[in-house]
PDB file of C-alpha atoms in Angstrom:
ATOM      1  CA  UNK A  68     -26.037   1.329   7.708  1.00  0.00           C
ATOM      2  CA  UNK A  69     -28.438   0.850   4.814  1.00  0.00           C
ATOM      3  CA  UNK A  70     -31.277   0.186   7.244  1.00  0.00           C
ATOM      4  CA  UNK A  71     -30.601   3.484   9.019  1.00  0.00           C
ATOM      5  CA  UNK A  72     -30.526   5.480   5.780  1.00  0.00           C
ATOM      6  CA  UNK A  73     -33.638   3.741   4.439  1.00  0.00           C
ATOM      7  CA  UNK A  74     -35.465   4.387   7.708  1.00  0.00           C
ATOM      8  CA  UNK A  75     -34.672   8.114   7.552  1.00  0.00           C
ATOM      9  CA  UNK A  76     -35.834   8.360   3.934  1.00  0.00           C
ATOM     10  CA  UNK A  77     -39.074   6.505   4.699  1.00  0.00           C
ATOM     11  CA  UNK A  78     -39.805   8.761   7.675  1.00  0.00           C
ATOM     12  CA  UNK A  79     -39.206  11.879   5.557  1.00  0.00           C
ATOM     13  CA  UNK A  80     -41.470  10.627   2.768  1.00  0.00           C
ATOM     14  CA  UNK A  81     -44.147   9.668   5.283  1.00  0.00           C
ATOM     15  CA  UNK A  82     -44.031  13.128   6.880  1.00  0.00           C
ATOM     16  CA  UNK A  83     -44.379  14.873   3.523  1.00  0.00           C
ATOM     17  CA  UNK A  84     -47.216  12.564   2.531  1.00  0.00           C
ATOM     18  CA  UNK A  85     -49.054  13.284   5.793  1.00  0.00           C
ATOM     19  CA  UNK A  86     -48.684  17.027   5.279  1.00  0.00           C
ATOM     20  CA  UNK A  87     -50.007  16.656   1.736  1.00  0.00           C
ATOM     21  CA  UNK A  88     -53.045  14.681   2.962  1.00  0.00           C
ATOM     22  CA  UNK A  89     -53.756  17.413   5.496  1.00  0.00           C
ATOM     23  CA  UNK A  90     -54.018  19.880   2.619  1.00  0.00           C
ATOM     24  CA  UNK A  91     -50.812  21.850   3.212  1.00  0.00           C
ATOM     25  CA  UNK A  92     -48.965  23.340   0.237  1.00  0.00           C
ATOM     26  CA  UNK A  93     -45.613  21.548   0.094  1.00  0.00           C
ATOM     27  CA  UNK A  94     -43.947  23.794  -2.522  1.00  0.00           C
ATOM     28  CA  UNK A  95     -43.052  26.668  -0.125  1.00  0.00           C
ATOM     29  CA  UNK A  96     -42.104  24.146   2.527  1.00  0.00           C
ATOM     30  CA  UNK A  97     -39.754  22.292   0.185  1.00  0.00           C
ATOM     31  CA  UNK A  98     -38.230  25.559  -1.034  1.00  0.00           C
ATOM     32  CA  UNK A  99     -37.588  26.697   2.543  1.00  0.00           C
ATOM     33  CA  UNK A 100     -36.183  23.297   3.419  1.00  0.00           C
ATOM     34  CA  UNK A 101     -33.844  23.537   0.428  1.00  0.00           C
ATOM     35  CA  UNK A 102     -32.515  26.897   1.553  1.00  0.00           C
ATOM     36  CA  UNK A 103     -32.041  25.676   5.121  1.00  0.00           C
ATOM     37  CA  UNK A 104     -30.334  22.541   3.852  1.00  0.00           C
ATOM     38  CA  UNK A 105     -27.937  24.592   1.722  1.00  0.00           C
ATOM     39  CA  UNK A 106     -27.056  26.788   4.689  1.00  0.00           C
ATOM     40  CA  UNK A 107     -26.464  23.762   6.886  1.00  0.00           C
ATOM     41  CA  UNK A 108     -24.280  22.162   4.216  1.00  0.00           C
ATOM     42  CA  UNK A 109     -22.089  25.261   3.903  1.00  0.00           C
ATOM     43  CA  UNK A 110     -21.777  25.559   7.668  1.00  0.00           C
ATOM     44  CA  UNK A 111     -20.866  21.928   8.227  1.00  0.00           C
ATOM     45  CA  UNK A 112     -18.478  20.991   5.445  1.00  0.00           C
ATOM     46  CA  UNK A 113     -16.467  18.806   7.849  1.00  0.00           C
ATOM     47  CA  UNK A 114     -19.508  16.680   8.603  1.00  0.00           C
ATOM     48  CA  UNK A 115     -20.223  16.383   4.896  1.00  0.00           C
ATOM     49  CA  UNK A 116     -16.630  15.227   4.341  1.00  0.00           C
ATOM     50  CA  UNK A 117     -17.076  12.623   7.079  1.00  0.00           C
ATOM     51  CA  UNK A 118     -20.240  11.290   5.431  1.00  0.00           C
ATOM     52  CA  UNK A 119     -18.702  11.112   1.952  1.00  0.00           C
ATOM     53  CA  UNK A 120     -15.560   9.358   3.177  1.00  0.00           C
ATOM     54  CA  UNK A 121     -17.614   7.010   5.354  1.00  0.00           C
ATOM     55  CA  UNK A 122     -19.737   6.088   2.338  1.00  0.00           C
ATOM     56  CA  UNK A 123     -16.602   5.316   0.303  1.00  0.00           C
ATOM     57  CA  UNK A 124     -15.192   3.176   3.125  1.00  0.00           C
ATOM     58  CA  UNK A 125     -18.369   1.109   3.151  1.00  0.00           C
ATOM     59  CA  UNK A 126     -18.600   0.955  -0.635  1.00  0.00           C
ATOM     60  CA  UNK A 127     -14.997  -0.247  -1.041  1.00  0.00           C
ATOM     61  CA  UNK A 128     -15.221  -2.535   2.007  1.00  0.00           C
ATOM     62  CA  UNK A 129     -11.959  -1.214   3.432  1.00  0.00           C
ATOM     63  CA  UNK A 130     -12.824  -2.536   6.887  1.00  0.00           C
ATOM     64  CA  UNK A 131     -15.821  -3.412   9.011  1.00  0.00           C
ATOM     65  CA  UNK A 132     -16.933  -4.025  12.570  1.00  0.00           C
ATOM     66  CA  UNK A 133     -14.749  -6.765  14.047  1.00  0.00           C
ATOM     67  CA  UNK A 134     -11.594  -5.956  12.079  1.00  0.00           C
ATOM     68  CA  UNK A 135      -8.306  -4.842  13.627  1.00  0.00           C
ATOM     69  CA  UNK A 136      -6.966  -1.777  11.831  1.00  0.00           C
ATOM     70  CA  UNK A 137      -4.205   0.813  12.116  1.00  0.00           C
ATOM     71  CA  UNK A 138      -5.046   4.426  11.271  1.00  0.00           C
ATOM     72  CA  UNK A 139      -1.987   6.653  11.489  1.00  0.00           C
ATOM     73  CA  UNK A 140      -0.566   6.139  14.975  1.00  0.00           C
ATOM     74  CA  UNK A 141      -3.791   4.609  16.330  1.00  0.00           C
ATOM     75  CA  UNK A 142      -4.555   0.896  16.282  1.00  0.00           C
ATOM     76  CA  UNK A 143      -7.435  -1.137  17.653  1.00  0.00           C
ATOM     77  CA  UNK A 144     -10.483  -3.325  17.216  1.00  0.00           C
ATOM     78  CA  UNK A 145     -13.316  -1.736  15.186  1.00  0.00           C
ATOM     79  CA  UNK A 146     -16.142  -1.652  17.694  1.00  0.00           C
ATOM     80  CA  UNK A 147     -18.628   0.505  15.762  1.00  0.00           C
ATOM     81  CA  UNK A 148     -18.783   2.675  12.671  1.00  0.00           C
ATOM     82  CA  UNK A 149     -21.219   4.810  10.732  1.00  0.00           C
ATOM     83  CA  UNK A 150     -21.088   7.381   7.964  1.00  0.00           C
ATOM     84  CA  UNK A 151     -19.522  10.009  10.234  1.00  0.00           C
ATOM     85  CA  UNK A 152     -17.187   8.274  12.703  1.00  0.00           C
ATOM     86  CA  UNK A 153     -15.257   5.067  13.352  1.00  0.00           C
ATOM     87  CA  UNK A 154     -14.691   3.868  16.914  1.00  0.00           C
ATOM     88  CA  UNK A 155     -11.722   1.673  17.879  1.00  0.00           C
ATOM     89  CA  UNK A 156     -11.038  -0.183  21.113  1.00  0.00           C
ATOM     90  CA  UNK A 157      -7.283  -0.463  21.708  1.00  0.00           C
ATOM     91  CA  UNK A 158      -5.360  -3.044  23.755  1.00  0.00           C
ATOM     92  CA  UNK A 159      -5.705  -0.938  26.905  1.00  0.00           C
ATOM     93  CA  UNK A 160      -9.496  -0.820  26.584  1.00  0.00           C
ATOM     94  CA  UNK A 161      -9.636   2.808  25.472  1.00  0.00           C
ATOM     95  CA  UNK A 162     -12.392   3.782  23.055  1.00  0.00           C
ATOM     96  CA  UNK A 163     -10.928   5.926  20.266  1.00  0.00           C
ATOM     97  CA  UNK A 164     -13.270   7.914  18.014  1.00  0.00           C
ATOM     98  CA  UNK A 165     -11.955   8.955  14.596  1.00  0.00           C
ATOM     99  CA  UNK A 166     -13.859  11.215  12.159  1.00  0.00           C
ATOM    100  CA  UNK A 167     -14.060   9.462   8.818  1.00  0.00           C
ATOM    101  CA  UNK A 168     -12.535  12.420   6.975  1.00  0.00           C
ATOM    102  CA  UNK A 169      -9.312  11.854   8.968  1.00  0.00           C
ATOM    103  CA  UNK A 170      -8.974   8.296   7.640  1.00  0.00           C
ATOM    104  CA  UNK A 171      -6.739   8.565   4.593  1.00  0.00           C
ATOM    105  CA  UNK A 172      -4.458   5.512   4.943  1.00  0.00           C
ATOM    106  CA  UNK A 173      -5.731   2.470   6.833  1.00  0.00           C
ATOM    107  CA  UNK A 174      -4.017  -0.871   7.524  1.00  0.00           C
ATOM    108  CA  UNK A 175      -6.391  -3.798   7.923  1.00  0.00           C
ATOM    109  CA  UNK A 176      -4.745  -6.597   9.918  1.00  0.00           C
ATOM    110  CA  UNK A 177      -7.647  -9.032   9.600  1.00  0.00           C
ATOM    111  CA  UNK A 178      -8.838  -8.833   5.993  1.00  0.00           C
ATOM    112  CA  UNK A 179      -9.544 -12.359   4.663  1.00  0.00           C
ATOM    113  CA  UNK A 180      -6.309 -13.804   6.146  1.00  0.00           C
ATOM    114  CA  UNK A 181      -3.396 -12.832   8.386  1.00  0.00           C
ATOM    115  CA  UNK A 182       0.284 -13.673   8.627  1.00  0.00           C
ATOM    116  CA  UNK A 183       2.752 -14.444  11.404  1.00  0.00           C
ATOM    117  CA  UNK A 184       6.064 -12.752  10.578  1.00  0.00           C
ATOM    118  CA  UNK A 185       8.776 -13.880  13.015  1.00  0.00           C
ATOM    119  CA  UNK A 186      12.474 -13.034  12.933  1.00  0.00           C
ATOM    120  CA  UNK A 187      14.727 -15.189  15.155  1.00  0.00           C
ATOM    121  CA  UNK A 188      18.322 -14.081  15.859  1.00  0.00           C
ATOM    122  CA  UNK A 189      20.773 -16.998  16.066  1.00  0.00           C
ATOM    123  CA  UNK A 190      24.141 -16.536  17.784  1.00  0.00           C
ATOM    124  CA  UNK A 191      27.357 -16.834  15.751  1.00  0.00           C
ATOM    125  CA  UNK A 192      28.516 -19.794  17.845  1.00  0.00           C
ATOM    126  CA  UNK A 193      25.450 -21.945  17.070  1.00  0.00           C
ATOM    127  CA  UNK A 194      24.982 -24.351  14.173  1.00  0.00           C
ATOM    128  CA  UNK A 195      23.034 -22.291  11.619  1.00  0.00           C
ATOM    129  CA  UNK A 196      21.880 -25.234   9.485  1.00  0.00           C
ATOM    130  CA  UNK A 197      20.537 -27.017  12.554  1.00  0.00           C
ATOM    131  CA  UNK A 198      18.745 -23.847  13.640  1.00  0.00           C
ATOM    132  CA  UNK A 199      17.113 -23.459  10.209  1.00  0.00           C
ATOM    133  CA  UNK A 200      15.942 -27.059  10.333  1.00  0.00           C
ATOM    134  CA  UNK A 201      14.434 -26.618  13.804  1.00  0.00           C
ATOM    135  CA  UNK A 202      12.637 -23.398  12.860  1.00  0.00           C
ATOM    136  CA  UNK A 203      10.933 -25.107   9.909  1.00  0.00           C
ATOM    137  CA  UNK A 204      10.302 -28.423  11.685  1.00  0.00           C
ATOM    138  CA  UNK A 205       8.680 -26.745  14.698  1.00  0.00           C
ATOM    139  CA  UNK A 206       6.251 -24.849  12.459  1.00  0.00           C
ATOM    140  CA  UNK A 207       5.404 -27.970  10.430  1.00  0.00           C
ATOM    141  CA  UNK A 208       4.792 -30.042  13.563  1.00  0.00           C
ATOM    142  CA  UNK A 209       2.504 -27.371  14.939  1.00  0.00           C
ATOM    143  CA  UNK A 210       0.463 -27.260  11.714  1.00  0.00           C
ATOM    144  CA  UNK A 211       0.089 -31.064  11.700  1.00  0.00           C
ATOM    145  CA  UNK A 212      -1.710 -31.049  15.058  1.00  0.00           C
ATOM    146  CA  UNK A 213      -5.545 -31.040  14.879  1.00  0.00           C
ATOM    147  CA  UNK A 214      -5.878 -28.178  17.358  1.00  0.00           C
ATOM    148  CA  UNK A 215      -3.833 -25.838  15.129  1.00  0.00           C
ATOM    149  CA  UNK A 216      -4.509 -27.222  11.648  1.00  0.00           C
ATOM    150  CA  UNK A 217      -7.637 -25.097  11.164  1.00  0.00           C
ATOM    151  CA  UNK A 218      -5.825 -21.899  12.164  1.00  0.00           C
ATOM    152  CA  UNK A 219      -2.793 -22.311   9.863  1.00  0.00           C
ATOM    153  CA  UNK A 220      -3.990 -22.079   6.270  1.00  0.00           C
ATOM    154  CA  UNK A 221      -0.815 -23.009   4.365  1.00  0.00           C
ATOM    155  CA  UNK A 222       2.496 -24.793   5.018  1.00  0.00           C
ATOM    156  CA  UNK A 223       4.878 -22.395   6.798  1.00  0.00           C
ATOM    157  CA  UNK A 224       7.368 -20.634   4.538  1.00  0.00           C
ATOM    158  CA  UNK A 225      10.977 -20.467   5.763  1.00  0.00           C
ATOM    159  CA  UNK A 226      12.606 -17.467   4.076  1.00  0.00           C
ATOM    160  CA  UNK A 227      16.117 -18.232   5.339  1.00  0.00           C
ATOM    161  CA  UNK A 228      18.778 -15.901   6.732  1.00  0.00           C
ATOM    162  CA  UNK A 229      17.290 -12.426   6.424  1.00  0.00           C
ATOM    163  CA  UNK A 230      20.061 -10.474   8.166  1.00  0.00           C
ATOM    164  CA  UNK A 231      23.651 -10.929   9.349  1.00  0.00           C
ATOM    165  CA  UNK A 232      25.128  -8.478  11.848  1.00  0.00           C
ATOM    166  CA  UNK A 233      26.836  -8.186  15.253  1.00  0.00           C
ATOM    167  CA  UNK A 234      23.851  -9.877  16.946  1.00  0.00           C
ATOM    168  CA  UNK A 235      24.059 -13.011  14.816  1.00  0.00           C
ATOM    169  CA  UNK A 236      22.208 -14.549  11.878  1.00  0.00           C
ATOM    170  CA  UNK A 237      18.541 -13.523  11.783  1.00  0.00           C
ATOM    171  CA  UNK A 238      16.211 -16.242  10.443  1.00  0.00           C
ATOM    172  CA  UNK A 239      12.767 -15.287   9.113  1.00  0.00           C
ATOM    173  CA  UNK A 240       9.619 -17.422   8.760  1.00  0.00           C
ATOM    174  CA  UNK A 241       6.074 -16.710   7.550  1.00  0.00           C
ATOM    175  CA  UNK A 242       2.953 -18.546   8.746  1.00  0.00           C
ATOM    176  CA  UNK A 243      -0.383 -17.786   7.038  1.00  0.00           C
ATOM    177  CA  UNK A 244      -3.337 -17.924   9.447  1.00  0.00           C
ATOM    178  CA  UNK A 245      -7.005 -17.165   9.746  1.00  0.00           C
ATOM    179  CA  UNK A 246      -7.938 -13.523  10.434  1.00  0.00           C
ATOM    180  CA  UNK A 247      -7.202 -12.423  14.019  1.00  0.00           C
ATOM    181  CA  UNK A 248      -5.421 -15.731  14.768  1.00  0.00           C
ATOM    182  CA  UNK A 249      -1.885 -14.574  13.978  1.00  0.00           C
ATOM    183  CA  UNK A 250      -1.124 -13.473  17.557  1.00  0.00           C
ATOM    184  CA  UNK A 251      -2.349 -16.726  19.095  1.00  0.00           C
ATOM    185  CA  UNK A 252      -0.353 -18.823  16.637  1.00  0.00           C
ATOM    186  CA  UNK A 253       2.766 -16.670  17.089  1.00  0.00           C
ATOM    187  CA  UNK A 254       2.719 -17.010  20.885  1.00  0.00           C
ATOM    188  CA  UNK A 255       2.446 -20.801  20.759  1.00  0.00           C
ATOM    189  CA  UNK A 256       5.098 -21.074  18.050  1.00  0.00           C
ATOM    190  CA  UNK A 257       7.609 -18.990  20.031  1.00  0.00           C
ATOM    191  CA  UNK A 258       7.039 -21.161  23.101  1.00  0.00           C
ATOM    192  CA  UNK A 259       7.676 -24.376  21.172  1.00  0.00           C
ATOM    193  CA  UNK A 260      10.702 -22.970  19.399  1.00  0.00           C
ATOM    194  CA  UNK A 261      12.267 -21.937  22.717  1.00  0.00           C
ATOM    195  CA  UNK A 262      11.987 -25.511  24.010  1.00  0.00           C
ATOM    196  CA  UNK A 263      13.420 -26.890  20.755  1.00  0.00           C
ATOM    197  CA  UNK A 264      16.401 -24.522  20.884  1.00  0.00           C
ATOM    198  CA  UNK A 265      17.115 -25.332  24.519  1.00  0.00           C
ATOM    199  CA  UNK A 266      17.067 -29.066  23.794  1.00  0.00           C
ATOM    200  CA  UNK A 267      19.417 -28.694  20.808  1.00  0.00           C
ATOM    201  CA  UNK A 268      21.757 -26.259  22.577  1.00  0.00           C
ATOM    202  CA  UNK A 269      21.153 -23.391  20.149  1.00  0.00           C
ATOM    203  CA  UNK A 270      21.577 -19.920  21.609  1.00  0.00           C
ATOM    204  CA  UNK A 271      19.662 -16.781  20.724  1.00  0.00           C
ATOM    205  CA  UNK A 272      21.865 -14.027  19.336  1.00  0.00           C
ATOM    206  CA  UNK A 273      22.729 -11.120  21.600  1.00  0.00           C
ATOM    207  CA  UNK A 274      24.465  -7.806  20.711  1.00  0.00           C
ATOM    208  CA  UNK A 275      28.249  -8.053  20.972  1.00  0.00           C
ATOM    209  CA  UNK A 276      30.975  -5.414  20.919  1.00  0.00           C
ATOM    210  CA  UNK A 277      34.770  -5.595  20.840  1.00  0.00           C
ATOM    211  CA  UNK A 278      37.112  -2.920  22.187  1.00  0.00           C
ATOM    212  CA  UNK A 279      40.678  -2.345  20.918  1.00  0.00           C
ATOM    213  CA  UNK A 280      43.058   0.059  22.637  1.00  0.00           C
ATOM    214  CA  UNK A 281      46.057   1.399  20.679  1.00  0.00           C
ATOM    215  CA  UNK A 282      48.635   4.054  21.503  1.00  0.00           C
ATOM    216  CA  UNK A 283      50.896   6.005  19.175  1.00  0.00           C
ATOM    217  CA  UNK A 284      53.498   6.541  21.961  1.00  0.00           C
ATOM    218  CA  UNK A 285      56.106   3.893  22.858  1.00  0.00           C
ATOM    219  CA  UNK A 286      55.733   2.089  26.154  1.00  0.00           C
ATOM    220  CA  UNK A 287      58.411   3.300  28.583  1.00  0.00           C
ATOM    221  CA  UNK A 288      59.477   1.664  31.845  1.00  0.00           C
ATOM    222  CA  UNK A 289      59.047   4.683  34.065  1.00  0.00           C
ATOM    223  CA  UNK A 290      60.412   3.036  37.243  1.00  0.00           C
ATOM    224  CA  UNK A 291      63.712   2.116  35.580  1.00  0.00           C
ATOM    225  CA  UNK A 292      64.100   5.514  33.957  1.00  0.00           C
ATOM    226  CA  UNK A 293      63.390   7.255  37.256  1.00  0.00           C
ATOM    227  CA  UNK A 294      65.975   5.140  39.076  1.00  0.00           C
ATOM    228  CA  UNK A 295      68.611   5.866  36.398  1.00  0.00           C
ATOM    229  CA  UNK A 296      67.836   9.578  36.515  1.00  0.00           C
ATOM    230  CA  UNK A 297      68.185   9.696  40.291  1.00  0.00           C
ATOM    231  CA  UNK A 298      71.518   7.815  40.141  1.00  0.00           C
ATOM    232  CA  UNK A 299      72.941  10.156  37.489  1.00  0.00           C
ATOM    233  CA  UNK A 300      71.763  13.199  39.381  1.00  0.00           C
ATOM    234  CA  UNK A 301      73.448  11.917  42.573  1.00  0.00           C
ATOM    235  CA  UNK A 302      76.753  11.308  40.768  1.00  0.00           C
ATOM    236  CA  UNK A 303      76.748  14.748  39.219  1.00  0.00           C
ATOM    237  CA  UNK A 304      75.907  16.336  42.532  1.00  0.00           C
ATOM    238  CA  UNK A 305      78.733  14.533  44.315  1.00  0.00           C
ATOM    239  CA  UNK A 306      81.300  15.469  41.680  1.00  0.00           C
ATOM    240  CA  UNK A 307      80.346  19.095  41.544  1.00  0.00           C
ATOM    241  CA  UNK A 308      80.360  19.413  45.327  1.00  0.00           C
ATOM    242  CA  UNK A 309      83.897  17.993  45.596  1.00  0.00           C
ATOM    243  CA  UNK A 310      85.167  20.524  43.093  1.00  0.00           C
ATOM    244  CA  UNK A 311      83.650  23.364  45.003  1.00  0.00           C
ATOM    245  CA  UNK A 312      85.176  22.433  48.432  1.00  0.00           C
ATOM    246  CA  UNK A 313      88.452  24.416  48.867  1.00  0.00           C
ATOM    247  CA  UNK A 314      91.663  22.667  49.899  1.00  0.00           C
ATOM    248  CA  UNK A 315      92.696  23.681  53.386  1.00  0.00           C
ATOM    249  CA  UNK A 316      96.233  23.716  54.565  1.00  0.00           C
ATOM    250  CA  UNK A 317      97.035  21.352  57.357  1.00  0.00           C
TER     251      UNK A 317
END
C-alpha cells in the first residue's frame, strides 16, 4: 500500500518538475488543479470516506491479507485490500467486495492466535465424571503427539459443565491454537472424542420430552352404565304396558 502511494506521489512530482523544466508556469496550473480537486472531493465524499477508513484499518492493523474476518453478516478469507475496498473469499468461493466505509465492526478470527471452543452434550444416563475425564484426556493426548504439538499452543482448558437442561449436561473445553488452525484441530479432536465415548459407553445427549395426560372428569364405565340403563328402561316399559292393557271379561 505504501509503495502504491509513494509511486503516485513520485509520478506527480516528476510530472510537475518536467513541466517546470519546459518553462511552463505552474502557478495557474496548480490553482486550477486545486479547484478541480475540491470539486472532485465534494462530489465523491463516499470514496473519501473509504480512503480514510482504509487508512485507519491499515494504521491500526485491524486485519490484513490472509486473515479470516467477519464483517456484519459476511465472513471470509481476506484475499486483497486497498485504501478503498476489501475483498473476501467465502467458503463457497464467492468473491465479496466491501467498501471500507461500510466496515465499522470487524471480527478477526486469525489475529496472533485462535481458539477451539467445543461444547459436548452428555446424556443424563451417562457417567458425568467419566465423561469429563475423557474430554480432558483426549485433548491432552492429542497435544502430546508431535504432529499436533506445534498447532496447540497451550494445555487444553476444561471449563466443566457449562449447561444443564433437557438435552443433558453440556461440557465445554477450550484449545488454544495457531492462527487458522482451529478448524483443523477441532475436526480431529471431535473424531477422537467420538471413538473414546463409544469405547467407554458414554452417550451424547439428545432432546427429551415427557407427556402427562390428566382429566378433571371421573372415569365412568360406559358399557356397564348403558346396560343398566337399558335394563331399567325395559322394566319400566313392561310395567307401564301391563297397566295400560284393559281387563277383558271371559
